[in-house]
XYZ file of C-alpha atoms in Angstrom:
739
model
C 108.341 201.641 20.833
C 109.907 203.654 23.629
C 109.270 205.605 26.823
C 106.819 208.462 26.340
C 105.257 211.190 28.478
C 101.509 211.308 27.910
C 99.655 214.476 28.964
C 95.858 214.436 28.972
C 93.728 217.167 30.578
C 96.671 218.415 32.566
C 97.571 214.966 33.902
C 100.892 213.426 32.916
C 101.579 209.703 32.738
C 104.482 207.638 31.484
C 103.714 205.282 28.623
C 106.212 202.497 27.906
C 105.579 200.745 24.598
C 107.770 197.644 24.428
C 108.005 194.406 22.460
C 106.934 191.265 24.285
C 110.381 189.673 24.151
C 114.011 190.660 23.899
C 115.840 189.127 20.918
C 116.553 185.420 21.320
C 119.803 183.578 20.714
C 118.213 181.873 17.718
C 117.112 185.196 16.228
C 120.481 186.894 16.604
C 122.887 183.973 16.193
C 120.870 182.017 13.651
C 121.176 178.909 15.853
C 119.530 178.005 19.116
C 122.558 176.586 20.974
C 125.973 178.251 20.956
C 129.074 178.380 23.133
C 131.655 180.984 23.949
C 134.436 181.876 26.338
C 134.827 184.249 29.277
C 137.833 186.112 30.627
C 138.708 189.309 32.401
C 139.850 191.937 29.898
C 142.920 192.840 31.937
C 143.883 189.119 31.992
C 144.255 189.065 28.208
C 147.661 190.224 27.051
C 149.463 190.318 23.745
C 152.791 191.254 22.239
C 151.772 194.890 21.676
C 149.872 195.492 24.907
C 151.344 197.280 27.896
C 151.383 194.426 30.365
C 147.648 193.771 30.543
C 144.803 193.427 28.106
C 143.294 196.180 25.973
C 140.569 196.535 23.370
C 142.933 195.363 20.629
C 143.744 192.229 22.627
C 140.016 191.636 23.009
C 139.601 191.642 19.244
C 142.587 189.326 18.811
C 141.275 186.906 21.428
C 137.837 186.952 19.793
C 139.359 186.100 16.433
C 141.366 183.225 17.911
C 138.375 181.804 19.751
C 136.138 182.146 16.700
C 138.580 179.902 14.881
C 138.023 177.287 17.584
C 134.237 177.433 17.185
C 133.233 180.003 19.809
C 130.354 182.374 19.093
C 131.009 184.928 21.840
C 133.699 186.203 24.172
C 132.687 187.604 27.538
C 134.591 190.116 29.637
C 133.940 192.000 32.859
C 132.477 195.530 32.608
C 134.328 198.048 30.449
C 132.744 201.021 32.249
C 134.874 204.069 33.049
C 136.450 203.911 36.500
C 137.328 207.625 36.571
C 140.552 209.478 35.793
C 141.108 210.519 39.420
C 140.091 207.170 40.910
C 142.779 204.797 42.107
C 140.708 201.619 42.299
C 140.771 198.839 39.718
C 137.517 196.934 40.245
C 135.499 196.812 37.006
C 132.359 196.575 39.136
C 132.951 199.916 40.879
C 132.679 202.406 38.012
C 132.338 206.157 37.956
C 130.040 205.838 34.947
C 128.154 203.024 33.265
C 127.698 205.188 30.179
C 131.331 206.028 29.429
C 133.975 203.459 28.501
C 137.208 202.834 30.390
C 140.075 204.693 28.631
C 142.566 202.437 30.409
C 141.852 199.680 27.882
C 142.760 201.836 24.871
C 145.614 200.396 22.814
C 147.821 203.444 22.052
C 149.519 201.772 19.101
C 146.121 201.168 17.487
C 145.036 204.797 17.859
C 144.698 206.944 14.718
C 147.865 208.860 13.975
C 150.211 206.733 16.084
C 152.396 205.729 13.138
C 152.957 209.419 12.324
C 153.418 210.663 15.896
C 157.095 210.516 16.812
C 156.423 211.919 20.285
C 153.984 209.136 21.200
C 156.326 206.504 19.830
C 159.241 207.931 21.808
C 157.231 208.003 25.027
C 156.261 204.353 24.671
C 159.876 203.496 23.889
C 160.954 205.230 27.105
C 158.388 203.201 29.034
C 159.508 199.904 27.474
C 161.626 198.664 30.433
C 158.726 199.060 32.851
C 156.325 197.449 30.390
C 158.676 194.491 29.936
C 158.800 194.000 33.696
C 155.009 194.132 33.867
C 154.702 191.511 31.138
C 156.975 189.137 33.013
C 154.832 188.864 36.147
C 151.705 186.904 36.964
C 149.761 190.001 38.006
C 148.376 192.841 35.920
C 150.071 196.083 36.940
C 147.315 198.593 36.245
C 149.180 201.676 37.428
C 152.325 200.790 35.476
C 150.201 200.386 32.387
C 148.506 203.753 32.928
C 151.867 205.439 33.521
C 153.086 204.167 30.151
C 149.910 204.848 28.174
C 148.798 208.251 29.491
C 151.731 210.350 28.162
C 151.551 208.641 24.775
C 147.815 209.266 24.497
C 148.255 212.910 25.471
C 150.926 213.284 22.778
C 148.591 211.714 20.233
C 145.839 214.131 21.214
C 148.114 217.157 20.913
C 149.001 216.051 17.379
C 145.382 215.253 16.477
C 143.638 217.503 13.943
C 140.594 215.405 12.902
C 141.507 215.955 9.279
C 139.130 213.245 8.114
C 136.280 214.454 10.334
C 135.912 211.077 12.043
C 135.821 212.514 15.567
C 133.228 215.112 14.597
C 131.169 212.470 12.813
C 131.256 210.255 15.892
C 130.025 213.090 18.094
C 127.251 213.912 15.649
C 126.199 210.275 15.429
C 125.921 209.608 19.163
C 122.401 210.956 19.399
C 121.059 213.146 22.204
C 120.931 210.480 24.931
C 124.522 209.262 24.754
C 125.926 212.504 23.380
C 124.835 214.648 26.315
C 125.847 211.990 28.838
C 129.360 211.681 27.424
C 129.780 215.460 27.292
C 128.902 215.555 30.999
C 131.303 212.712 31.711
C 134.149 214.465 29.902
C 133.570 217.616 31.941
C 133.510 215.568 35.145
C 136.848 213.963 34.285
C 138.433 217.363 33.714
C 137.012 218.736 36.966
C 137.978 215.684 39.022
C 141.629 216.025 38.021
C 141.534 219.622 39.281
C 139.266 219.336 42.315
C 139.618 215.737 43.483
C 137.897 212.414 42.967
C 134.766 212.994 45.063
C 132.467 215.669 43.628
C 130.617 215.853 46.951
C 133.648 217.668 48.381
C 133.845 220.210 45.525
C 132.783 223.838 45.950
C 129.052 224.330 45.376
C 129.653 226.089 42.084
C 130.672 222.749 40.589
C 127.822 220.649 42.002
C 126.225 219.765 38.633
C 127.188 219.930 34.951
C 125.157 223.141 34.602
C 126.541 224.807 37.737
C 128.090 228.244 37.036
C 131.674 227.404 37.954
C 131.566 224.131 36.017
C 130.359 225.879 32.862
C 132.899 228.654 33.334
C 135.745 226.149 33.455
C 134.434 224.423 30.347
C 134.419 227.763 28.520
C 137.835 228.836 29.816
C 139.555 225.498 29.207
C 137.610 223.718 26.445
C 140.547 221.504 25.562
C 140.416 219.700 28.912
C 136.948 218.121 28.561
C 137.541 217.712 24.827
C 140.567 215.520 25.583
C 138.468 213.198 27.722
C 135.761 213.103 25.063
C 138.468 212.241 22.525
C 139.502 209.337 24.762
C 135.885 208.160 24.715
C 135.970 208.267 20.935
C 139.122 206.147 20.882
C 137.659 203.644 23.341
C 134.380 203.433 21.425
C 136.213 203.081 18.132
C 138.440 200.291 19.446
C 135.597 198.429 21.146
C 133.612 198.636 17.896
C 136.651 197.283 16.060
C 136.856 194.370 18.502
C 133.211 193.528 17.839
C 133.711 193.855 14.093
C 136.724 191.550 14.294
C 134.766 189.030 16.352
C 131.854 189.005 13.922
C 134.136 189.052 10.917
C 135.970 185.989 12.232
C 132.708 184.079 12.434
C 131.326 184.696 15.912
C 127.539 184.777 15.740
C 127.232 187.081 18.766
C 130.698 188.522 19.291
C 131.247 190.553 22.420
C 129.489 189.461 25.610
C 129.644 192.631 27.686
C 128.631 193.211 31.279
C 126.467 195.920 32.857
C 127.599 196.470 36.442
C 124.922 196.694 39.114
C 125.691 200.312 39.998
C 128.092 203.246 40.107
C 130.134 204.885 42.845
C 128.376 207.731 44.671
C 131.427 209.960 44.107
C 131.447 209.375 40.345
C 130.313 210.998 37.134
C 126.873 209.424 36.706
C 125.664 210.502 40.148
C 127.148 213.979 39.663
C 125.329 214.374 36.347
C 121.964 213.062 37.636
C 121.951 213.255 41.458
C 118.169 213.230 41.634
C 118.098 209.737 40.081
C 120.092 208.148 42.924
C 119.454 207.481 46.608
C 121.749 209.188 49.132
C 123.252 207.812 52.343
C 122.980 204.157 51.382
C 124.940 201.631 49.361
C 123.942 198.622 47.332
C 125.006 195.371 48.915
C 123.952 191.868 49.870
C 123.069 190.091 53.090
C 125.403 187.353 54.355
C 125.598 184.255 52.146
C 128.046 181.452 51.356
C 130.103 183.626 49.014
C 130.485 186.389 51.606
C 129.725 185.173 55.138
C 129.932 188.708 56.528
C 127.580 190.203 53.969
C 128.605 192.723 51.345
C 128.590 196.524 51.113
C 129.501 197.449 47.562
C 129.918 201.227 47.981
C 127.631 201.748 44.982
C 124.814 204.274 44.762
C 121.404 202.689 44.129
C 118.917 204.207 41.741
C 116.046 205.938 43.501
C 112.804 204.319 42.260
C 111.023 207.679 42.513
C 113.933 209.543 40.928
C 114.051 207.127 38.012
C 110.376 207.541 37.301
C 110.602 211.329 37.539
C 113.366 211.221 34.928
C 111.268 208.925 32.702
C 113.957 206.281 33.327
C 116.421 208.226 31.163
C 119.536 207.331 33.247
C 118.639 203.633 33.019
C 118.013 203.920 29.280
C 121.400 205.583 28.795
C 123.208 202.866 30.748
C 121.551 200.092 28.742
C 122.062 201.835 25.418
C 125.748 202.391 26.105
C 126.261 198.802 27.246
C 124.522 197.333 24.187
C 126.174 199.645 21.677
C 128.850 197.113 20.696
C 127.498 193.937 22.292
C 125.833 190.953 20.702
C 125.184 189.609 24.189
C 124.832 191.556 27.437
C 124.992 190.323 31.016
C 123.067 192.414 33.539
C 124.805 191.984 36.869
C 122.511 191.204 39.803
C 119.333 191.453 37.748
C 117.401 190.783 40.946
C 117.839 194.533 41.430
C 115.084 195.010 38.848
C 112.656 193.782 41.522
C 114.395 194.632 44.772
C 117.788 195.871 45.937
C 119.504 195.492 49.274
C 120.312 198.917 50.685
C 123.013 199.117 53.356
C 122.993 202.451 55.255
C 126.337 204.238 55.335
C 125.780 204.717 59.071
C 126.274 201.008 59.634
C 122.655 200.448 60.660
C 120.974 197.215 59.503
C 120.117 197.089 55.827
C 117.031 195.892 54.018
C 115.411 195.323 50.644
C 113.755 198.130 48.667
C 111.234 197.389 45.908
C 111.797 198.510 42.300
C 109.426 198.780 39.310
C 110.192 195.381 37.780
C 107.768 195.567 34.866
C 108.977 199.000 33.764
C 112.645 198.008 33.926
C 112.015 194.778 32.021
C 110.030 196.642 29.363
C 112.804 199.194 28.862
C 115.359 196.394 28.656
C 113.302 194.741 25.924
C 113.093 198.032 24.039
C 116.821 198.687 24.083
C 117.672 195.058 23.320
C 115.351 195.110 20.313
C 116.904 198.330 19.041
C 120.428 196.982 19.429
C 119.705 193.425 18.285
C 121.261 192.244 21.549
C 120.635 189.064 23.533
C 120.294 189.705 27.286
C 121.413 187.530 30.194
C 120.218 188.384 33.691
C 122.586 187.252 36.444
C 119.987 185.687 38.739
C 122.154 183.874 41.286
C 121.434 183.920 44.994
C 118.126 184.175 46.830
C 115.465 184.895 44.223
C 111.758 185.563 44.913
C 109.337 182.942 43.692
C 108.285 183.536 40.108
C 111.105 185.990 39.365
C 112.944 183.736 36.913
C 109.681 183.074 35.105
C 109.208 186.826 34.693
C 112.688 187.102 33.196
C 112.064 184.247 30.772
C 108.710 185.713 29.737
C 110.586 188.875 28.727
C 113.146 186.881 26.753
C 115.985 187.315 29.264
C 118.260 184.345 29.869
C 119.211 183.245 33.377
C 122.408 181.684 34.727
C 122.995 178.021 35.545
C 126.301 177.707 37.420
C 127.329 174.096 37.943
C 128.899 174.794 41.342
C 125.507 175.961 42.615
C 123.174 173.618 40.731
C 122.547 171.129 43.526
C 119.524 169.698 45.256
C 119.657 167.784 48.518
C 123.434 167.543 48.311
C 123.407 166.064 44.797
C 124.505 167.908 41.663
C 121.719 168.507 39.163
C 122.636 166.931 35.810
C 123.141 169.716 33.245
C 120.696 167.930 30.934
C 118.034 169.214 33.350
C 119.114 172.857 33.207
C 116.618 175.290 31.647
C 116.925 176.196 27.982
C 116.633 179.914 28.774
C 120.021 180.102 30.475
C 123.752 180.427 30.050
C 125.530 177.482 31.653
C 129.041 177.564 33.085
C 131.072 175.871 35.775
C 131.645 179.071 37.733
C 131.843 182.859 37.586
C 134.450 185.494 38.364
C 133.238 185.384 41.990
C 133.696 181.626 42.459
C 136.709 179.327 42.536
C 138.085 178.174 39.217
C 137.558 174.506 38.428
C 140.935 173.513 39.830
C 140.621 175.961 42.694
C 137.312 174.366 43.622
C 138.829 170.884 43.548
C 141.714 172.003 45.746
C 139.675 174.178 48.094
C 141.717 177.297 47.394
C 138.829 179.599 48.281
C 138.711 177.951 51.705
C 142.460 178.439 52.093
C 142.017 182.130 51.329
C 139.127 182.553 53.750
C 141.286 181.078 56.492
C 144.279 183.193 55.492
C 142.399 186.496 55.676
C 140.628 185.594 58.904
C 137.104 184.873 57.678
C 137.497 181.286 58.928
C 139.270 180.109 62.038
C 140.861 176.651 62.051
C 137.620 174.958 63.075
C 135.507 176.718 60.450
C 138.111 176.005 57.771
C 138.173 172.317 58.672
C 134.381 172.183 58.459
C 134.462 173.947 55.097
C 136.998 171.443 53.776
C 134.852 168.571 54.943
C 131.940 170.168 53.127
C 133.998 170.546 49.962
C 135.047 166.903 50.191
C 131.371 165.965 50.287
C 130.743 168.206 47.269
C 133.621 166.540 45.433
C 132.135 163.131 46.134
C 128.765 164.368 44.894
C 130.482 165.584 41.731
C 132.033 162.129 41.279
C 128.573 160.586 41.618
C 127.266 162.990 38.977
C 129.962 161.897 36.549
C 129.352 158.221 37.236
C 125.614 158.699 36.907
C 126.062 160.413 33.543
C 128.367 157.646 32.301
C 131.564 159.690 32.304
C 133.570 157.801 34.934
C 133.659 154.445 33.211
C 136.970 152.960 32.243
C 139.050 154.989 34.664
C 140.110 157.998 32.542
C 141.379 159.731 35.664
C 137.878 160.515 36.884
C 137.944 158.281 39.962
C 141.090 157.673 41.917
C 142.654 157.341 45.268
C 145.230 159.703 46.639
C 145.497 163.211 47.995
C 142.357 164.453 49.658
C 140.725 167.606 50.901
C 140.541 166.373 54.471
C 141.213 168.942 57.192
C 144.526 170.527 56.380
C 144.680 169.053 52.871
C 144.702 170.883 49.551
C 142.635 168.657 47.278
C 139.323 166.807 47.256
C 138.926 163.840 49.540
C 139.103 160.627 47.549
C 138.495 157.714 49.899
C 138.387 155.285 47.031
C 135.684 156.729 44.778
C 136.317 160.459 44.988
C 138.405 162.816 42.879
C 142.148 163.278 42.779
C 144.284 166.226 41.784
C 146.112 164.096 39.231
C 142.998 163.856 37.034
C 142.078 167.537 36.950
C 142.248 167.897 33.165
C 140.027 164.863 32.637
C 137.601 166.103 35.252
C 137.435 169.534 33.643
C 136.803 167.908 30.269
C 134.007 165.802 31.762
C 132.336 168.784 33.408
C 132.330 170.712 30.149
C 131.131 167.711 28.181
C 128.078 167.701 30.429
C 127.644 171.464 30.083
C 127.969 171.240 26.295
C 125.095 168.779 26.174
C 122.782 170.886 28.322
C 119.632 172.305 26.708
C 120.803 175.820 27.626
C 120.973 178.175 24.670
C 124.392 179.406 25.814
C 127.386 177.672 27.381
C 130.419 179.615 28.588
C 133.929 178.246 29.036
C 136.163 180.146 31.438
C 139.595 180.690 29.931
C 140.939 180.291 33.468
C 139.552 176.757 33.523
C 140.691 175.990 29.993
C 144.247 177.105 30.742
C 144.623 175.416 34.115
C 144.456 178.486 36.376
C 143.979 177.668 40.070
C 143.347 181.080 41.666
C 140.048 182.911 41.142
C 139.793 186.482 39.789
C 137.850 187.912 42.728
C 137.135 186.855 46.299
C 133.759 188.420 47.212
C 133.688 190.597 50.296
C 137.366 191.551 50.028
C 139.186 194.601 48.703
C 142.897 194.446 49.515
C 143.053 191.138 51.395
C 143.102 189.172 48.120
C 144.663 190.198 44.769
C 141.307 190.865 43.115
C 141.201 191.897 39.443
C 144.947 191.383 38.936
C 145.627 187.839 37.763
C 146.695 187.485 34.138
C 146.157 184.451 31.931
C 149.211 182.205 31.582
C 148.905 182.275 27.778
C 149.178 185.330 25.505
C 146.390 186.060 23.028
C 148.695 185.157 20.128
C 149.003 181.612 21.523
C 145.338 180.961 22.331
C 144.526 179.373 18.984
C 147.278 176.777 19.363
C 147.045 176.029 23.086
C 146.400 172.269 23.343
C 144.235 172.423 26.470
C 142.012 175.160 25.065
C 141.748 173.385 21.724
C 140.714 170.153 23.454
C 137.911 171.816 25.414
C 136.816 173.848 22.391
C 136.504 170.632 20.392
C 134.283 169.132 23.107
C 131.994 172.155 23.045
C 131.956 172.477 19.252
C 131.080 168.823 18.808
C 127.924 169.297 20.853
C 127.210 172.794 19.501
C 128.368 172.935 15.869
C 128.261 176.209 14.003
C 126.530 174.810 10.951
C 126.448 177.034 7.904
C 127.693 180.404 9.109
C 127.750 183.409 6.823
C 131.166 183.892 5.259
C 132.628 187.389 5.162
C 134.765 188.362 2.185
C 137.132 191.336 2.055
C 137.341 192.853 -1.422
C 140.308 194.953 -2.521
C 139.346 198.220 -4.206
C 140.702 201.663 -5.005
C 139.333 205.204 -4.704
C 136.845 206.374 -7.316
C 136.806 210.052 -8.208
C 133.670 212.129 -7.913
C 132.092 210.552 -4.826
C 131.591 213.789 -2.903
C 128.142 213.865 -1.291
C 126.051 216.906 -0.582
C 123.254 217.294 1.935
C 121.143 215.173 -0.423
C 123.783 212.455 -0.505
C 125.585 211.147 -3.554
C 123.810 211.301 -6.903
C 124.925 210.003 -10.279
C 123.573 208.249 -13.330
C 122.208 204.805 -12.588
C 124.757 203.283 -14.943
C 127.538 204.884 -12.892
C 126.225 203.371 -9.663
C 126.124 199.984 -11.391
C 129.833 200.092 -12.211
C 132.044 197.650 -10.260
C 132.649 198.804 -6.680
C 131.066 202.244 -7.175
C 128.184 201.664 -4.764
C 130.270 199.395 -2.532
C 133.037 201.993 -2.147
C 130.609 204.695 -1.141
C 128.665 202.527 1.308
C 131.865 201.293 2.977
C 133.163 204.859 3.159
C 129.914 205.867 4.856
C 130.199 203.049 7.384
C 133.837 203.931 8.088
C 133.076 207.645 8.476
C 130.524 206.774 11.145
C 133.163 204.940 13.162
C 131.869 201.596 11.933
C 128.390 200.099 12.212
C 129.209 197.083 14.377
C 126.369 196.562 16.828
C 124.338 199.418 15.359
C 120.810 199.503 13.982
C 120.161 201.147 10.624
C 117.129 201.910 8.490
C 117.127 201.193 4.751
C 114.693 202.018 1.979
C 114.025 204.256 -0.967
C 111.627 205.384 -3.649
C 111.756 202.108 -5.572
C 113.619 203.380 -8.600
C 115.602 201.194 -10.987
C 118.562 199.332 -9.338
C 117.138 199.861 -5.828
C 116.489 196.161 -5.190
C 120.025 195.143 -6.183
C 121.517 198.043 -4.223
C 119.513 197.083 -1.140
C 120.871 193.536 -1.249
C 124.432 194.836 -1.554
C 123.953 197.208 1.372
C 122.374 194.501 3.539
C 125.275 192.133 2.914
C 127.808 194.860 3.631
C 126.013 195.865 6.826
C 126.056 192.248 8.004
C 129.733 191.854 7.136
C 130.520 195.040 9.056
C 128.788 193.652 12.136
C 125.588 195.716 12.109
C 123.158 194.321 14.653
C 120.025 195.085 12.672
C 118.788 196.733 9.485
C 115.131 197.775 9.377
C 114.002 197.682 5.744
C 110.871 199.274 4.367
C 108.318 196.813 3.034
C 109.333 195.975 -0.496
C 112.332 198.225 0.050
C 110.096 201.294 -0.122
C 110.595 204.261 2.202
C 110.109 207.841 1.142
C 112.577 210.310 2.627
C 110.005 211.663 5.146
C 108.992 208.097 6.051
C 112.622 207.084 6.523
C 113.235 210.079 8.773
C 110.171 209.229 10.834
C 111.235 205.580 11.092
C 114.740 206.540 12.222
C 113.332 208.736 14.971
C 110.575 206.360 16.021
C 112.784 203.270 16.210
C 115.750 205.301 17.486
C 118.128 203.750 14.991
C 121.706 204.890 14.457
C 120.648 206.523 11.204
C 119.692 205.140 7.826
C 120.482 204.891 4.128
C 117.927 206.214 1.665
C 118.062 205.185 -1.997
C 116.615 208.125 -3.873
C 117.464 210.886 -6.300
C 114.484 213.002 -5.292
C 112.503 214.258 -8.305
C 115.136 213.312 -10.852
C 113.849 210.650 -13.245
C 115.011 207.090 -12.660
C 115.502 204.119 -14.945
C 118.559 202.627 -16.665
C 119.329 205.990 -18.269
C 118.146 208.070 -15.331
C 119.558 208.967 -11.934
C 120.225 207.084 -8.737
C 121.257 208.290 -5.285
C 122.305 207.213 -1.810
C 122.141 209.445 1.227
C 122.736 208.934 4.917
C 120.384 210.448 7.482
C 121.621 210.738 11.066
C 120.019 209.355 14.232
C 117.921 212.514 14.598
C 116.322 211.689 11.236
C 117.684 214.646 9.297
C 120.324 214.851 6.569
C 123.926 214.246 7.496
C 125.699 217.464 8.553
C 128.694 218.725 6.652
C 131.133 217.157 9.128
C 129.832 213.709 8.233
C 129.584 214.262 4.474
C 133.136 215.605 4.461
C 134.292 212.557 6.423
C 132.558 210.271 3.916
C 134.199 212.073 1.018
C 137.608 211.888 2.678
C 137.191 208.156 3.145
C 136.233 207.627 -0.516
C 139.607 209.117 -1.427
C 141.592 206.704 0.749
C 139.618 203.468 0.624
C 141.530 200.378 -0.445
């Protein structure tokens, strides 16, 4: 399984060996129908955050929602925007491989409790943070101004005494490792030379350019700092996924792969030959953006991708799936064709892409990560495209606002099973905003609509509202009043709510209407249903108004409820109960935390840890060492491991213990040798072939086994070989501090 270069008689061809299907919801979640919630990460905020959400808040929100029955929590992309970049859109990243350091929670970083300088810097920033917490909008720059000095102080005090940073670097593997090293160098250079690498001197044009390498040699601490930030971000995102899975979420984090990267950013700088120049990704005019869209994102070059054996695409997928149980691929139509808008302003057009190759690679990476994949397939889609997605095991999107035929809303009971259903997206009005026509108000305010066009749009929305009322009545949800049909304020020209005219919808029944919509969604055959936290918490304004940059406060609106209060919010609890009733969890695996204490003598060598079998069978001896190994690797949440051994005495029991611990720690997948048997060479070959994140081998080499013999556990890295000293030292250090 993988992408291979095949050379025969001097002719080279690419060979892509892929499974037929990506993992299904039933395979990963253990149930065929689940529900979850969606929010922007910046919109989440807690008592310890700096005015807007961070990775720690994400874990806290996941835990709260898991308690209400949710099986996933979705957020907008967590890609790196770039240290020198001033924009805040999560869909305009510098890199889709690196994570955004702006979501790091400084107080959750290693060493914070012992770093007086970092604590003092955050204390100095407290007044500004308090002001940011008090407003309705996320103040990204204020947050960065508070966090950056504290993180720098933490780095200056950092000594990697436990080897965790070194172990993380060693465990990344060549694909992600090299890409993140390039990204870290780009960050350091951009802070010296400016945001846009295209304006740098030629000596810095690529990661291997002479001046770029010279700076890396002369100032190694600069790129190392940015790599350290990537470690923190990766560590905290992994912790959020582990917390989500540990709290009972079957899928955990629902992450988002943006459609592209900025042409001035790190990914294009590192692999310029893989991207097209002089054009931007975009979209022709549609109802979301009447003037069309130019996204200022560099499209992949189909020829460049193939020449690189699709390596940049593989890296983006692998990074996105690393800590995700569920991944949304934005604008998946780009697998087949992408709209290129020339930077010159000339008319744009569609360019074909190698659909089958991109789908095959997606299936490969999803299988390796144990990740369910959703393809955002909204808009104008070629005939047969959705069938191709479903045949590959990718789920589509059924958005209630758009699911209409001939003016009538399609009942959710007719939605496809291979889909995620929701009322809207981050690009559409919230439920209450839709009822009130707030998107129309905004279009008129910013000049997209004149008075006549706005009046026509409001009339159209009134007709949609009436169609929605008919849907509810037709599905038996408007009987008995219940606030679903009323007279009153209307969305006539100049109004701010849906037109009622006797049988329509009124603003006074918004909660009941929202409940009814989600009751219908909950009963849909779709494998996945997503509840927007904006809708659950009564938010009117939408996160993003497509086709705008500064005319609308995009990517700034915070939730009205802190993460600590989510579990007790009555409106959220009511909607969660509706969804959970239709999509019960059933018998989920329980996760138990066991208190322990360090055990002397657990220092591994290159051949792992060896001891008498009777010693390994002592209470917590094996468990301590396995947990220490997982911890030294930065956690195994979302990772794929190999497991097997030479079949000696106690191997079967040890394998069961390790499997349970891997599941409890959030591992996506464990590939076990048949009957638990894998020789060390076979395990190494399996790790390399399946591109796992390493593996555990139960063997004591040629030492005799049996009740009175020897037993052993060793960890082999993603390259297939024995763990280097940095990792074994980190494991040993963790065995001395485990509790």
